mmCIF file of C-alpha atoms in Angstrom:
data_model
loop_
_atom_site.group_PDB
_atom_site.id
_atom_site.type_symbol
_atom_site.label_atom_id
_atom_site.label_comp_id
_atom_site.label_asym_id
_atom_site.label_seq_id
_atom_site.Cartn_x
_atom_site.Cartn_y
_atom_site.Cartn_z
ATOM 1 C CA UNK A 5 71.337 159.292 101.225
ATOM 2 C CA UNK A 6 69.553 160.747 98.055
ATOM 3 C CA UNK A 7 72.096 161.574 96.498
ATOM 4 C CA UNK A 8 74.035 158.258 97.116
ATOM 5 C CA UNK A 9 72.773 155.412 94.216
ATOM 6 C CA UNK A 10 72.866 151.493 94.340
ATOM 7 C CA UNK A 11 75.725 151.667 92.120
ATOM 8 C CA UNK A 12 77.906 153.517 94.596
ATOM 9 C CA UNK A 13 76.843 151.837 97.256
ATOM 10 C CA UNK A 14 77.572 148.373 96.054
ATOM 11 C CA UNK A 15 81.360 150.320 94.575
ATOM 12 C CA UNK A 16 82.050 151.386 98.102
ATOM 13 C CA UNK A 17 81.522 147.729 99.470
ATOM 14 C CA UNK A 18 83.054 146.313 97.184
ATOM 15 C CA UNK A 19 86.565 148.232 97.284
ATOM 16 C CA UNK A 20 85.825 148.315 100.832
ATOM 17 C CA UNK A 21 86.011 144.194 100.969
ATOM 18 C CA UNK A 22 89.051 144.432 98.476
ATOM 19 C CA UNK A 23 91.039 146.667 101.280
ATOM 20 C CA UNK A 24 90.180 143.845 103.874
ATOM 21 C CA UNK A 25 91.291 141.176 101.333
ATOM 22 C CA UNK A 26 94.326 143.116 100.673
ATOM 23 C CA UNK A 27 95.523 143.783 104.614
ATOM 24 C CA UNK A 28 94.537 140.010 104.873
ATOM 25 C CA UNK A 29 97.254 139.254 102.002
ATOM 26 C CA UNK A 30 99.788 141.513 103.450
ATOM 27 C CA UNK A 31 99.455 140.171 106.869
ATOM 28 C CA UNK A 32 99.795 136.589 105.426
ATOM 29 C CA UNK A 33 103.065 137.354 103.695
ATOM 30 C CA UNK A 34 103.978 139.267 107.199
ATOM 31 C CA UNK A 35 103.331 136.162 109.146
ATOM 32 C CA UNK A 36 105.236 134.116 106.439
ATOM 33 C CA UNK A 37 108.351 135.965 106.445
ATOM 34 C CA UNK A 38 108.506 135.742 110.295
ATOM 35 C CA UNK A 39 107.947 132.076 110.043
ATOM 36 C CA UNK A 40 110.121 130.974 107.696
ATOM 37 C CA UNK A 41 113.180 129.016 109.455
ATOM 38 C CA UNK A 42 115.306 129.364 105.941
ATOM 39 C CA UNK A 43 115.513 133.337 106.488
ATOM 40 C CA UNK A 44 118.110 134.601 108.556
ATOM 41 C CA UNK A 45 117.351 137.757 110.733
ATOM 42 C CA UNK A 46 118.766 140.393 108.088
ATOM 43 C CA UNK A 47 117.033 138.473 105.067
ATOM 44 C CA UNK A 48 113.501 138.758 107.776
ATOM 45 C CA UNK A 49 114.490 142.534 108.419
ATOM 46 C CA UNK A 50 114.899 143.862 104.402
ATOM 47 C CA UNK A 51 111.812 141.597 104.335
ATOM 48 C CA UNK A 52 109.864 143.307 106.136
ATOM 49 C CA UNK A 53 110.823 147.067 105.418
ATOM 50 C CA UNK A 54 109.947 146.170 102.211
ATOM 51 C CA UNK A 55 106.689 145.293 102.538
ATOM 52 C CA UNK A 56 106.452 147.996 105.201
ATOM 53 C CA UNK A 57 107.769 151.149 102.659
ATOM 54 C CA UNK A 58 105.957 149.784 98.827
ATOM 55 C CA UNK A 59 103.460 147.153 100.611
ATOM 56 C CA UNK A 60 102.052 146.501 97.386
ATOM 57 C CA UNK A 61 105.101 146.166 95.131
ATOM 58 C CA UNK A 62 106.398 144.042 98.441
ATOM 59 C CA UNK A 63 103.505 141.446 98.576
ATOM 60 C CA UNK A 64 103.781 141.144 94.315
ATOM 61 C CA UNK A 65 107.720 140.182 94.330
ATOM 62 C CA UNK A 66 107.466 138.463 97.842
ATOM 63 C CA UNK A 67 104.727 136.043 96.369
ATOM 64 C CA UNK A 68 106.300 135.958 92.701
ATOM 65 C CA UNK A 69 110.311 135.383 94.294
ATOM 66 C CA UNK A 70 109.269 132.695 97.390
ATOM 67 C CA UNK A 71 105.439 131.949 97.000
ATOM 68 C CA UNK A 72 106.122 128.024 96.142
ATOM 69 C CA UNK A 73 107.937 127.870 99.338
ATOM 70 C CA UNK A 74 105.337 130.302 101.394
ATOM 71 C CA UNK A 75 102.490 127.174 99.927
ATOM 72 C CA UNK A 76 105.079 124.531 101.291
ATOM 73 C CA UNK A 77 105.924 126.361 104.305
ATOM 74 C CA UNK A 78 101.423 125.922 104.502
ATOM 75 C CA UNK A 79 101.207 122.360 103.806
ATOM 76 C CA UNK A 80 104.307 121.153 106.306
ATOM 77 C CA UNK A 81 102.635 123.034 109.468
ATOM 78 C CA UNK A 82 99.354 122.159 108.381
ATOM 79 C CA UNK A 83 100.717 118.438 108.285
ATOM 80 C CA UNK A 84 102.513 119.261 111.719
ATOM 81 C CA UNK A 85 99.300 120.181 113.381
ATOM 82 C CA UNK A 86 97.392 117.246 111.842
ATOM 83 C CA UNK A 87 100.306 114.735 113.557
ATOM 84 C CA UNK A 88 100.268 116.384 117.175
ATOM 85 C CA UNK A 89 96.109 116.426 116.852
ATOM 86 C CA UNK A 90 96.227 112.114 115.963
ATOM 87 C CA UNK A 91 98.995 112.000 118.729
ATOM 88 C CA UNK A 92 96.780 113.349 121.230
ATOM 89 C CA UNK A 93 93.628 112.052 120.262
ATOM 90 C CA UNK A 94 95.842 108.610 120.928
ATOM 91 C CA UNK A 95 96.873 109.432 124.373
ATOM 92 C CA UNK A 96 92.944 110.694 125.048
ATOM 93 C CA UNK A 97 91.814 106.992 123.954
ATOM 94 C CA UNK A 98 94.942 105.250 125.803
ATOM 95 C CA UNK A 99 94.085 107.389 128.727
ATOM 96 C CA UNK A 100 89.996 106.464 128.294
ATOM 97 C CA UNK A 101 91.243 102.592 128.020
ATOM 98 C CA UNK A 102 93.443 103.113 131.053
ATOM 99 C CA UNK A 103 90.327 104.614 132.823
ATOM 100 C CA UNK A 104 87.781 101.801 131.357
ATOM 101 C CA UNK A 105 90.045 98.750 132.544
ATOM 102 C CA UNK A 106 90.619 100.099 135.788
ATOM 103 C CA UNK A 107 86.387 100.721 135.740
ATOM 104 C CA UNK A 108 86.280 97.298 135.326
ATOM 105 C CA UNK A 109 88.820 96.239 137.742
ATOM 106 C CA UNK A 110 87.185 98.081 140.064
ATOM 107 C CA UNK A 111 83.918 96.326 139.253
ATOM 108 C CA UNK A 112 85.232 92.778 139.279
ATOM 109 C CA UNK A 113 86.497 94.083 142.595
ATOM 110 C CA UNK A 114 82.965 94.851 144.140
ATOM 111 C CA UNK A 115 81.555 91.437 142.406
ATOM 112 C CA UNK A 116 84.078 89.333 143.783
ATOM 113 C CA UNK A 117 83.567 90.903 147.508
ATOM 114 C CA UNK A 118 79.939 90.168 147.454
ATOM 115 C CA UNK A 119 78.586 93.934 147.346
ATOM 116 C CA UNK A 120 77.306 93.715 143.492
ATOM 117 C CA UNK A 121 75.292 91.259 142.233
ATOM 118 C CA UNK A 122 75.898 89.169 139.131
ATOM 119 C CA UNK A 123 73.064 90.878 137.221
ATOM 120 C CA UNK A 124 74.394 94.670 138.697
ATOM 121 C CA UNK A 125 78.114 93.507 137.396
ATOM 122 C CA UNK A 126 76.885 92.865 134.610
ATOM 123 C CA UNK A 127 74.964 95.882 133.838
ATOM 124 C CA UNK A 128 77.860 98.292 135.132
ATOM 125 C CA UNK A 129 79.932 96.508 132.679
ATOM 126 C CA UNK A 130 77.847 97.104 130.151
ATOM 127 C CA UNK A 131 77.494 101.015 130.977
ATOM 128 C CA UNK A 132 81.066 101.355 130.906
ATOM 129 C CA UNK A 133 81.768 99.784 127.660
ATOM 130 C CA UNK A 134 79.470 101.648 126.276
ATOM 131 C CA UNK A 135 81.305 105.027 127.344
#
């Protein structure tokens, strides 16, 4: 480790984070060319023994020949995921407004058979509007 300076050190780390960000690139465009609905399965096969034989002449034309649509590609899943999270954060708060009005069904229920007070009605009424 004598032998070894700061300079090299911080070299070495540096290319060494370069290689991740590259595999991280190549991956992406991997992903992207197996995702794309456009491509037929011959178009996804040269595709991808391209990038597999000159990765780094691959990931260059790949991003320079369909990058717009690989950013568009991004944007409409990303907008897909975004829709089914609202959709089911919907059916969680139908499903919690469901559970509060039967709650208070159930309450009315109790209050109207003489085993809960007024005051305890309305104090359990309270606690589950609150939830």
């Amino acid at each position: 480790m004598d032998n070894y300076p700061l300079l090299n050190i911080f070299l070495t780390m540096v290319w060494f984070f370069l290689g991740v960000l590259w595999l991280m690139l190549l991956f992406r465009v991997i992903l992207d060319v197996f995702r794309d609905d456009t491509l037929n399965g011959w178009a996804k096969a040269g595709w991808s023994i391209f990038l597999i034989v000159l990765p780094l002449l691959g990931v260059f034309v790949y991003l320079v020949v369909r990058g717009k649509g690989m950013g568009r590609r991004e944007i409409s899943a990303m907008a897909e995921r975004e829709e089914r999270y609202h959709a089911a954060a919907e059916q969680r708060a139908a499903a919690r407004t469901t559970g509060q009005a039967d709650e208070l069904t159930r309450l009315a229920d109790l209050k109207n058979h003489g085993e809960l007070t007024p005051e305890e009605y309305e104090h359990a009424k309270a606690n589950v509007l609150a939830r």
